[in-house]
Amino acid sequence: MDGSSGTKATRRKRAMKALSNVPFFPSLITLGNAFCGFLAIIKITDAAFLVGSRPLTAALQPEVFARIETAGLLIFLAMIFDALDGKVARLTDQTTDFGAQLDSLADVITFGVAPAVLAKFMVDLHQPPHGDLLPSHPKFYYLCAALFALFAVMRLARFNVETPSHSEEAHREFSGLPTPAAAAAIVSLLLFICAQTDNREITNLLFSPTIYNSLIRFLPLVLFLTGLLMISTLPYPHFMNTVFRGRKSFPFLALAVFVLILGALEWRIVLLSLCALYLLTGPVIGIFRLFFGGKDSGGDGELDEEVEEEDPGGQGTSQVLRRIEPGPRA
């Protein structure tokens, strides 16, 4: 008993010591992520209060959809915070277990709960008494939204267990769809649906109301399937490292410029297209590896290789990162 009590006391002291020196600036950025997720949920409740039990009329729809858009954009703003907090922590050498746990808790709010609530609200707007586009199956719609949120929690917990290292090298590839990408897919679809109320959008000239209605009908299924992708073991590349890290070819640069210009003109279409393409990369890479085997270690960028070199100070060997430039392929 004395030994057990001593062990618990030691663990408690270690925990208190760790909490006395938490990373300040990276934690503020992470809390900005959680704050945006909270505001997104508040915006959804504002929209729900505005609708009440009334039908979603043509006069009411633009005001409600404007609040949905604001909630969706807040989730995308949170993704910027989520991308920055880890970078800042590594640059300032402030990577800690506290920061990792705080990041996961913030992600649960912003990329698990908020998108599920937002999608559920969009579904509710199109079933009785608000609309008649969807049949009244409240239990089924609740189930799809709840599974998305719970699968996001499971995905984040698994990530914390499988990725003990805080280094950037441990985040080159994900097992299962990352929760920010899952949230981006759902939110980009909802933002695209909201475009039907804006007559200035080219989207309304390219897509008929039938397309929007079909997307709304399939929204519960998309919510469920996206949740399944999160808890799958399909390989998903790290988007930021893949696109922005290392050297790229000239055609890749030209394509990036084209996408940026197109995104400035019709950002909803580009956003939804990019999210859909990223969702497909997991199954495509998984099928490729299933039939051809192995793990593709190639790429257009630079590779970091950890090697042992002689310490110039005469203290034996030390591990360093050596930059490897990709050579020409046959």
mmCIF file of C-alpha atoms in Angstrom:
data_model
loop_
_atom_site.group_PDB
_atom_site.id
_atom_site.type_symbol
_atom_site.label_atom_id
_atom_site.label_comp_id
_atom_site.label_asym_id
_atom_site.label_seq_id
_atom_site.Cartn_x
_atom_site.Cartn_y
_atom_site.Cartn_z
ATOM 1 C CA MET A 1 0.000 0.000 0.000
ATOM 2 C CA ASP A 2 2.849 2.401 0.896
ATOM 3 C CA GLY A 3 4.545 1.745 -2.426
ATOM 4 C CA SER A 4 1.309 2.333 -4.327
ATOM 5 C CA SER A 5 0.652 5.578 -2.456
ATOM 6 C CA GLY A 6 4.192 6.741 -3.146
ATOM 7 C CA THR A 7 3.805 6.024 -6.852
ATOM 8 C CA LYS A 8 0.537 7.977 -7.018
ATOM 9 C CA ALA A 9 2.117 10.898 -5.168
ATOM 10 C CA THR A 10 5.059 10.908 -7.571
ATOM 11 C CA ARG A 11 2.738 10.922 -10.575
ATOM 12 C CA ARG A 12 0.730 13.757 -9.058
ATOM 13 C CA LYS A 13 3.884 15.805 -8.493
ATOM 14 C CA ARG A 14 4.993 15.225 -12.081
ATOM 15 C CA ALA A 15 1.594 16.299 -13.366
ATOM 16 C CA MET A 16 1.619 19.458 -11.242
ATOM 17 C CA LYS A 17 5.143 20.266 -12.397
ATOM 18 C CA ALA A 18 4.109 19.867 -16.046
ATOM 19 C CA LEU A 19 1.091 22.139 -15.544
ATOM 20 C CA SER A 20 3.252 24.832 -13.943
ATOM 21 C CA ASN A 21 5.063 25.383 -17.237
ATOM 22 C CA VAL A 22 2.517 25.112 -20.059
ATOM 23 C CA PRO A 23 3.229 26.490 -23.573
ATOM 24 C CA PHE A 24 1.577 29.919 -23.639
ATOM 25 C CA PHE A 25 1.349 31.107 -27.254
ATOM 26 C CA PRO A 26 0.642 27.693 -28.876
ATOM 27 C CA SER A 27 -2.066 27.086 -26.254
ATOM 28 C CA LEU A 28 -3.689 30.436 -27.057
ATOM 29 C CA ILE A 29 -3.809 29.468 -30.734
ATOM 30 C CA THR A 30 -5.370 26.112 -29.854
ATOM 31 C CA LEU A 31 -7.961 27.840 -27.676
ATOM 32 C CA GLY A 32 -8.725 30.085 -30.652
ATOM 33 C CA ASN A 33 -9.627 26.899 -32.505
ATOM 34 C CA ALA A 34 -12.019 25.855 -29.712
ATOM 35 C CA PHE A 35 -13.479 29.375 -29.506
ATOM 36 C CA CYS A 36 -14.326 29.364 -33.217
ATOM 37 C CA GLY A 37 -16.013 25.985 -32.824
ATOM 38 C CA PHE A 38 -18.055 27.306 -29.902
ATOM 39 C CA LEU A 39 -19.094 30.397 -31.892
ATOM 40 C CA ALA A 40 -20.117 28.182 -34.813
ATOM 41 C CA ILE A 41 -22.467 26.221 -32.547
ATOM 42 C CA ILE A 42 -23.877 29.486 -31.152
ATOM 43 C CA LYS A 43 -24.559 30.706 -34.701
ATOM 44 C CA ILE A 44 -26.465 27.501 -35.424
ATOM 45 C CA THR A 45 -28.606 28.000 -32.324
ATOM 46 C CA ASP A 46 -29.268 31.590 -33.445
ATOM 47 C CA ALA A 47 -30.480 30.289 -36.794
ATOM 48 C CA ALA A 48 -32.652 27.663 -35.092
ATOM 49 C CA PHE A 49 -34.182 30.356 -32.862
ATOM 50 C CA LEU A 50 -34.856 32.491 -35.942
ATOM 51 C CA VAL A 51 -36.709 29.678 -37.701
ATOM 52 C CA GLY A 52 -38.580 28.393 -34.674
ATOM 53 C CA SER A 53 -41.375 26.100 -35.827
ATOM 54 C CA ARG A 54 -42.166 28.088 -38.966
ATOM 55 C CA PRO A 55 -41.793 26.740 -42.501
ATOM 56 C CA LEU A 56 -38.597 27.720 -44.319
ATOM 57 C CA THR A 57 -40.073 30.262 -46.720
ATOM 58 C CA ALA A 58 -38.244 31.960 -49.590
ATOM 59 C CA ALA A 59 -38.170 35.194 -47.594
ATOM 60 C CA LEU A 60 -36.714 33.509 -44.506
ATOM 61 C CA GLN A 61 -34.215 31.234 -46.258
ATOM 62 C CA PRO A 62 -31.485 33.835 -47.078
ATOM 63 C CA GLU A 63 -31.291 35.054 -43.476
ATOM 64 C CA VAL A 64 -31.095 31.515 -42.097
ATOM 65 C CA PHE A 65 -28.536 30.401 -44.671
ATOM 66 C CA ALA A 66 -26.426 33.486 -43.888
ATOM 67 C CA ARG A 67 -26.078 32.259 -40.306
ATOM 68 C CA ILE A 68 -25.202 28.777 -41.542
ATOM 69 C CA GLU A 69 -22.515 30.296 -43.762
ATOM 70 C CA THR A 70 -21.089 32.239 -40.834
ATOM 71 C CA ALA A 71 -20.931 29.062 -38.755
ATOM 72 C CA GLY A 72 -19.218 27.213 -41.596
ATOM 73 C CA LEU A 73 -16.649 29.948 -42.130
ATOM 74 C CA LEU A 74 -15.886 29.968 -38.402
ATOM 75 C CA ILE A 75 -15.062 26.263 -38.639
ATOM 76 C CA PHE A 76 -12.695 26.960 -41.528
ATOM 77 C CA LEU A 77 -11.110 29.778 -39.508
ATOM 78 C CA ALA A 78 -10.570 27.257 -36.727
ATOM 79 C CA MET A 79 -8.707 25.057 -39.220
ATOM 80 C CA ILE A 80 -6.167 27.851 -39.674
ATOM 81 C CA PHE A 81 -5.606 27.943 -35.914
ATOM 82 C CA ASP A 82 -5.340 24.144 -35.898
ATOM 83 C CA ALA A 83 -2.691 24.237 -38.624
ATOM 84 C CA LEU A 84 -0.682 26.926 -36.834
ATOM 85 C CA ASP A 85 -0.585 25.727 -33.232
ATOM 86 C CA GLY A 86 1.593 22.686 -33.917
ATOM 87 C CA LYS A 87 3.920 24.653 -36.200
ATOM 88 C CA VAL A 88 4.362 27.388 -33.604
ATOM 89 C CA ALA A 89 4.948 24.835 -30.837
ATOM 90 C CA ARG A 90 7.692 23.117 -32.841
ATOM 91 C CA LEU A 91 9.316 26.379 -33.948
ATOM 92 C CA THR A 92 9.445 27.667 -30.370
ATOM 93 C CA ASP A 93 10.378 24.251 -28.948
ATOM 94 C CA GLN A 94 7.246 24.120 -26.794
ATOM 95 C CA THR A 95 5.811 20.729 -27.774
ATOM 96 C CA THR A 96 4.261 19.147 -24.686
ATOM 97 C CA ASP A 97 1.715 16.475 -23.822
ATOM 98 C CA PHE A 98 -0.506 19.234 -22.438
ATOM 99 C CA GLY A 99 -0.582 20.943 -25.837
ATOM 100 C CA ALA A 100 -1.373 17.671 -27.615
ATOM 101 C CA GLN A 101 -4.289 16.907 -25.285
ATOM 102 C CA LEU A 102 -5.597 20.478 -25.497
ATOM 103 C CA ASP A 103 -5.478 20.300 -29.290
ATOM 104 C CA SER A 104 -7.519 17.091 -29.340
ATOM 105 C CA LEU A 105 -10.143 18.516 -26.981
ATOM 106 C CA ALA A 106 -10.469 21.621 -29.161
ATOM 107 C CA ASP A 107 -10.786 19.434 -32.254
ATOM 108 C CA VAL A 108 -13.632 17.484 -30.638
ATOM 109 C CA ILE A 109 -15.632 20.703 -30.325
ATOM 110 C CA THR A 110 -14.767 22.276 -33.661
ATOM 111 C CA PHE A 111 -14.381 19.328 -36.020
ATOM 112 C CA GLY A 112 -16.596 16.769 -34.297
ATOM 113 C CA VAL A 113 -19.563 18.421 -32.605
ATOM 114 C CA ALA A 114 -19.951 21.654 -34.617
ATOM 115 C CA PRO A 115 -20.118 20.061 -38.128
ATOM 116 C CA ALA A 116 -22.523 17.383 -36.870
ATOM 117 C CA VAL A 117 -24.847 19.997 -35.342
ATOM 118 C CA LEU A 118 -24.602 22.158 -38.467
ATOM 119 C CA ALA A 119 -25.462 19.260 -40.795
ATOM 120 C CA LYS A 120 -28.300 18.119 -38.516
ATOM 121 C CA PHE A 121 -29.768 21.626 -38.585
ATOM 122 C CA MET A 122 -29.620 21.724 -42.392
ATOM 123 C CA VAL A 123 -31.453 18.390 -42.503
ATOM 124 C CA ASP A 124 -34.081 19.652 -40.038
ATOM 125 C CA LEU A 125 -34.777 22.649 -42.263
ATOM 126 C CA HIS A 126 -35.884 20.322 -45.058
ATOM 127 C CA GLN A 127 -38.155 17.960 -43.139
ATOM 128 C CA PRO A 128 -41.562 18.718 -41.587
ATOM 129 C CA PRO A 129 -42.619 21.163 -40.247
ATOM 130 C CA HIS A 130 -40.028 23.379 -41.967
ATOM 131 C CA GLY A 131 -39.968 21.677 -45.379
ATOM 132 C CA ASP A 132 -40.981 18.570 -47.273
ATOM 133 C CA LEU A 133 -37.809 17.703 -49.191
ATOM 134 C CA LEU A 134 -36.809 15.000 -46.693
ATOM 135 C CA PRO A 135 -39.081 12.456 -45.011
ATOM 136 C CA SER A 136 -39.583 12.822 -41.293
ATOM 137 C CA HIS A 137 -37.158 10.303 -39.757
ATOM 138 C CA PRO A 138 -35.749 12.227 -36.767
ATOM 139 C CA LYS A 139 -34.165 9.181 -35.106
ATOM 140 C CA PHE A 140 -32.210 8.317 -38.264
ATOM 141 C CA TYR A 141 -30.942 11.882 -38.676
ATOM 142 C CA TYR A 142 -29.964 12.074 -35.010
ATOM 143 C CA LEU A 143 -28.089 8.788 -35.401
ATOM 144 C CA CYS A 144 -26.072 10.005 -38.414
ATOM 145 C CA ALA A 145 -25.093 13.235 -36.658
ATOM 146 C CA ALA A 146 -24.254 11.465 -33.393
ATOM 147 C CA LEU A 147 -22.113 8.841 -35.147
ATOM 148 C CA PHE A 148 -20.119 11.541 -36.932
ATOM 149 C CA ALA A 149 -19.366 13.302 -33.637
ATOM 150 C CA LEU A 150 -18.553 10.062 -31.789
ATOM 151 C CA PHE A 151 -16.362 8.757 -34.613
ATOM 152 C CA ALA A 152 -14.451 12.053 -34.488
ATOM 153 C CA VAL A 153 -13.839 11.526 -30.758
ATOM 154 C CA MET A 154 -12.652 7.963 -31.414
ATOM 155 C CA ARG A 155 -10.424 9.133 -34.265
ATOM 156 C CA LEU A 156 -8.724 11.745 -32.093
ATOM 157 C CA ALA A 157 -8.237 9.303 -29.210
ATOM 158 C CA ARG A 158 -6.666 6.758 -31.564
ATOM 159 C CA PHE A 159 -4.397 9.436 -33.020
ATOM 160 C CA ASN A 160 -3.100 10.348 -29.558
ATOM 161 C CA VAL A 161 -2.328 6.706 -28.803
ATOM 162 C CA GLU A 162 -0.749 5.889 -32.165
ATOM 163 C CA THR A 163 1.302 9.104 -32.415
ATOM 164 C CA PRO A 164 3.310 9.571 -29.217
ATOM 165 C CA SER A 165 5.898 11.780 -30.942
ATOM 166 C CA HIS A 166 5.346 15.531 -31.370
ATOM 167 C CA SER A 167 7.775 15.784 -34.293
ATOM 168 C CA GLU A 168 6.625 16.812 -37.740
ATOM 169 C CA GLU A 169 8.022 13.564 -39.134
ATOM 170 C CA ALA A 170 5.345 11.647 -37.222
ATOM 171 C CA HIS A 171 2.610 13.522 -39.105
ATOM 172 C CA ARG A 172 3.559 12.791 -42.720
ATOM 173 C CA GLU A 173 0.615 10.407 -43.184
ATOM 174 C CA PHE A 174 -2.603 9.740 -41.299
ATOM 175 C CA SER A 175 -4.342 6.446 -40.610
ATOM 176 C CA GLY A 176 -7.936 7.312 -41.380
ATOM 177 C CA LEU A 177 -9.437 10.602 -42.504
ATOM 178 C CA PRO A 178 -8.239 13.459 -40.236
ATOM 179 C CA THR A 179 -11.022 15.170 -38.315
ATOM 180 C CA PRO A 180 -10.319 18.640 -39.821
ATOM 181 C CA ALA A 181 -10.629 17.144 -43.319
ATOM 182 C CA ALA A 182 -13.883 15.408 -42.386
ATOM 183 C CA ALA A 183 -15.259 18.668 -41.026
ATOM 184 C CA ALA A 184 -14.082 20.522 -44.145
ATOM 185 C CA ALA A 185 -15.912 18.040 -46.380
ATOM 186 C CA ILE A 186 -19.210 18.443 -44.522
ATOM 187 C CA VAL A 187 -18.964 22.217 -44.154
ATOM 188 C CA SER A 188 -17.912 22.796 -47.781
ATOM 189 C CA LEU A 189 -20.968 20.810 -48.898
ATOM 190 C CA LEU A 190 -23.235 22.927 -46.694
ATOM 191 C CA LEU A 191 -21.673 26.167 -47.939
ATOM 192 C CA PHE A 192 -22.237 25.002 -51.502
ATOM 193 C CA ILE A 193 -25.904 24.317 -50.708
ATOM 194 C CA CYS A 194 -26.240 27.800 -49.195
ATOM 195 C CA ALA A 195 -25.116 29.340 -52.500
ATOM 196 C CA GLN A 196 -28.574 28.758 -53.993
ATOM 197 C CA THR A 197 -29.892 31.825 -52.154
ATOM 198 C CA ASP A 198 -27.342 34.171 -53.774
ATOM 199 C CA ASN A 199 -28.293 35.131 -57.325
ATOM 200 C CA ARG A 200 -24.867 36.725 -57.877
ATOM 201 C CA GLU A 201 -23.131 33.343 -57.694
ATOM 202 C CA ILE A 202 -22.103 31.667 -60.952
ATOM 203 C CA THR A 203 -22.904 28.448 -59.118
ATOM 204 C CA ASN A 204 -26.613 29.098 -59.626
ATOM 205 C CA LEU A 205 -26.073 29.341 -63.389
ATOM 206 C CA LEU A 206 -24.162 26.058 -63.518
ATOM 207 C CA PHE A 207 -26.306 23.964 -61.187
ATOM 208 C CA SER A 208 -30.073 23.573 -61.152
ATOM 209 C CA PRO A 209 -32.185 23.414 -57.975
ATOM 210 C CA THR A 210 -32.428 19.658 -58.545
ATOM 211 C CA ILE A 211 -28.700 19.341 -57.812
ATOM 212 C CA TYR A 212 -29.030 21.214 -54.524
ATOM 213 C CA ASN A 213 -32.037 19.099 -53.523
ATOM 214 C CA SER A 214 -30.149 15.893 -54.302
ATOM 215 C CA LEU A 215 -27.221 16.984 -52.137
ATOM 216 C CA ILE A 216 -29.577 17.695 -49.241
ATOM 217 C CA ARG A 217 -31.229 14.280 -49.621
ATOM 218 C CA PHE A 218 -27.843 12.534 -49.475
ATOM 219 C CA LEU A 219 -26.493 14.700 -46.634
ATOM 220 C CA PRO A 220 -27.277 12.197 -43.821
ATOM 221 C CA LEU A 221 -25.559 9.416 -45.773
ATOM 222 C CA VAL A 222 -22.537 11.630 -46.507
ATOM 223 C CA LEU A 223 -22.333 12.462 -42.807
ATOM 224 C CA PHE A 224 -22.299 8.771 -41.875
ATOM 225 C CA LEU A 225 -19.794 7.717 -44.566
ATOM 226 C CA THR A 226 -17.428 10.553 -43.679
ATOM 227 C CA GLY A 227 -17.542 9.379 -40.082
ATOM 228 C CA LEU A 228 -16.629 5.855 -41.197
ATOM 229 C CA LEU A 229 -13.633 7.213 -43.115
ATOM 230 C CA MET A 230 -12.366 8.815 -39.908
ATOM 231 C CA ILE A 231 -12.218 5.524 -37.997
ATOM 232 C CA SER A 232 -10.898 3.581 -40.989
ATOM 233 C CA THR A 233 -7.221 2.752 -41.499
ATOM 234 C CA LEU A 234 -7.076 4.164 -45.018
ATOM 235 C CA PRO A 235 -3.859 6.145 -45.630
ATOM 236 C CA TYR A 236 -4.338 9.897 -46.023
ATOM 237 C CA PRO A 237 -1.370 12.171 -46.790
ATOM 238 C CA HIS A 238 -0.760 15.296 -44.738
ATOM 239 C CA PHE A 239 -2.229 17.988 -47.002
ATOM 240 C CA MET A 240 -0.073 20.892 -45.785
ATOM 241 C CA ASN A 241 3.184 18.924 -45.975
ATOM 242 C CA THR A 242 2.296 17.460 -49.373
ATOM 243 C CA VAL A 243 1.399 20.775 -50.995
ATOM 244 C CA PHE A 244 3.691 23.318 -49.330
ATOM 245 C CA ARG A 245 6.774 21.340 -48.345
ATOM 246 C CA GLY A 246 9.737 20.820 -50.667
ATOM 247 C CA ARG A 247 10.261 21.711 -54.292
ATOM 248 C CA LYS A 248 7.526 21.321 -56.882
ATOM 249 C CA SER A 249 7.499 21.139 -60.648
ATOM 250 C CA PHE A 250 6.614 24.113 -62.857
ATOM 251 C CA PRO A 251 3.301 22.548 -64.001
ATOM 252 C CA PHE A 252 2.381 22.067 -60.328
ATOM 253 C CA LEU A 253 2.965 25.785 -59.717
ATOM 254 C CA ALA A 254 0.859 26.691 -62.767
ATOM 255 C CA LEU A 255 -1.947 24.421 -61.541
ATOM 256 C CA ALA A 256 -1.811 26.022 -58.088
ATOM 257 C CA VAL A 257 -2.115 29.507 -59.612
ATOM 258 C CA PHE A 258 -5.094 28.362 -61.702
ATOM 259 C CA VAL A 259 -6.827 26.894 -58.642
ATOM 260 C CA LEU A 260 -6.213 30.084 -56.630
ATOM 261 C CA ILE A 261 -7.691 32.296 -59.362
ATOM 262 C CA LEU A 262 -10.657 29.969 -59.819
ATOM 263 C CA GLY A 263 -11.113 29.893 -56.059
ATOM 264 C CA ALA A 264 -11.214 33.681 -55.923
ATOM 265 C CA LEU A 265 -14.019 33.653 -58.508
ATOM 266 C CA GLU A 266 -16.030 30.659 -57.281
ATOM 267 C CA TRP A 267 -14.636 29.623 -53.914
ATOM 268 C CA ARG A 268 -17.532 27.336 -53.005
ATOM 269 C CA ILE A 269 -17.050 25.074 -56.036
ATOM 270 C CA VAL A 270 -13.273 24.953 -55.606
ATOM 271 C CA LEU A 271 -13.537 24.263 -51.879
ATOM 272 C CA LEU A 272 -16.021 21.434 -52.352
ATOM 273 C CA SER A 273 -13.985 19.950 -55.217
ATOM 274 C CA LEU A 274 -10.726 19.986 -53.223
ATOM 275 C CA CYS A 275 -12.411 18.373 -50.218
ATOM 276 C CA ALA A 276 -13.995 15.682 -52.394
ATOM 277 C CA LEU A 277 -10.647 14.928 -54.052
ATOM 278 C CA TYR A 278 -8.923 14.625 -50.686
ATOM 279 C CA LEU A 279 -11.620 12.266 -49.425
ATOM 280 C CA LEU A 280 -10.939 10.027 -52.423
ATOM 281 C CA THR A 281 -7.160 9.926 -51.892
ATOM 282 C CA GLY A 282 -7.509 7.505 -48.986
ATOM 283 C CA PRO A 283 -9.431 4.794 -50.888
ATOM 284 C CA VAL A 284 -7.300 5.320 -54.015
ATOM 285 C CA ILE A 285 -3.975 4.987 -52.148
ATOM 286 C CA GLY A 286 -5.349 2.075 -50.133
ATOM 287 C CA ILE A 287 -6.433 0.177 -53.257
ATOM 288 C CA PHE A 288 -3.120 0.948 -54.967
ATOM 289 C CA ARG A 289 -1.119 -0.447 -52.054
ATOM 290 C CA LEU A 290 -3.431 -3.451 -51.786
ATOM 291 C CA PHE A 291 -2.753 -4.508 -55.367
ATOM 292 C CA PHE A 292 0.831 -3.306 -55.799
ATOM 293 C CA GLY A 293 2.054 -3.642 -52.214
ATOM 294 C CA GLY A 294 4.533 -1.562 -50.287
ATOM 295 C CA LYS A 295 4.401 2.003 -49.159
ATOM 296 C CA ASP A 296 5.066 4.707 -51.697
ATOM 297 C CA SER A 297 7.948 6.723 -50.347
ATOM 298 C CA GLY A 298 8.448 8.808 -53.433
ATOM 299 C CA GLY A 299 7.350 12.351 -53.984
ATOM 300 C CA ASP A 300 8.166 15.649 -55.559
ATOM 301 C CA GLY A 301 9.528 17.227 -52.395
ATOM 302 C CA GLU A 302 12.601 16.853 -50.269
ATOM 303 C CA LEU A 303 13.026 14.009 -47.831
ATOM 304 C CA ASP A 304 14.453 14.144 -44.348
ATOM 305 C CA GLU A 305 16.606 11.161 -43.437
ATOM 306 C CA GLU A 306 17.769 10.526 -39.897
ATOM 307 C CA VAL A 307 21.372 9.319 -39.887
ATOM 308 C CA GLU A 308 24.162 8.929 -37.373
ATOM 309 C CA GLU A 309 27.244 11.108 -37.779
ATOM 310 C CA GLU A 310 30.444 11.439 -35.809
ATOM 311 C CA ASP A 311 30.240 14.188 -33.232
ATOM 312 C CA PRO A 312 32.927 16.789 -34.091
ATOM 313 C CA GLY A 313 33.399 17.420 -30.366
ATOM 314 C CA GLY A 314 34.581 13.859 -29.890
ATOM 315 C CA GLN A 315 31.552 12.779 -27.851
ATOM 316 C CA GLY A 316 30.659 9.774 -29.998
ATOM 317 C CA THR A 317 27.784 9.778 -32.436
ATOM 318 C CA SER A 318 24.711 11.962 -32.645
ATOM 319 C CA GLN A 319 21.504 11.773 -34.645
ATOM 320 C CA VAL A 320 20.957 14.545 -37.144
ATOM 321 C CA LEU A 321 18.545 15.238 -39.962
ATOM 322 C CA ARG A 322 20.113 15.307 -43.402
ATOM 323 C CA ARG A 323 18.289 16.939 -46.289
ATOM 324 C CA ILE A 324 18.045 14.634 -49.300
ATOM 325 C CA GLU A 325 17.312 16.159 -52.686
ATOM 326 C CA PRO A 326 15.236 13.914 -54.976
ATOM 327 C CA GLY A 327 17.196 12.820 -57.997
ATOM 328 C CA PRO A 328 15.915 12.380 -61.549
ATOM 329 C CA ARG A 329 13.676 9.388 -62.091
ATOM 330 C CA ALA A 330 14.156 6.983 -64.914
#
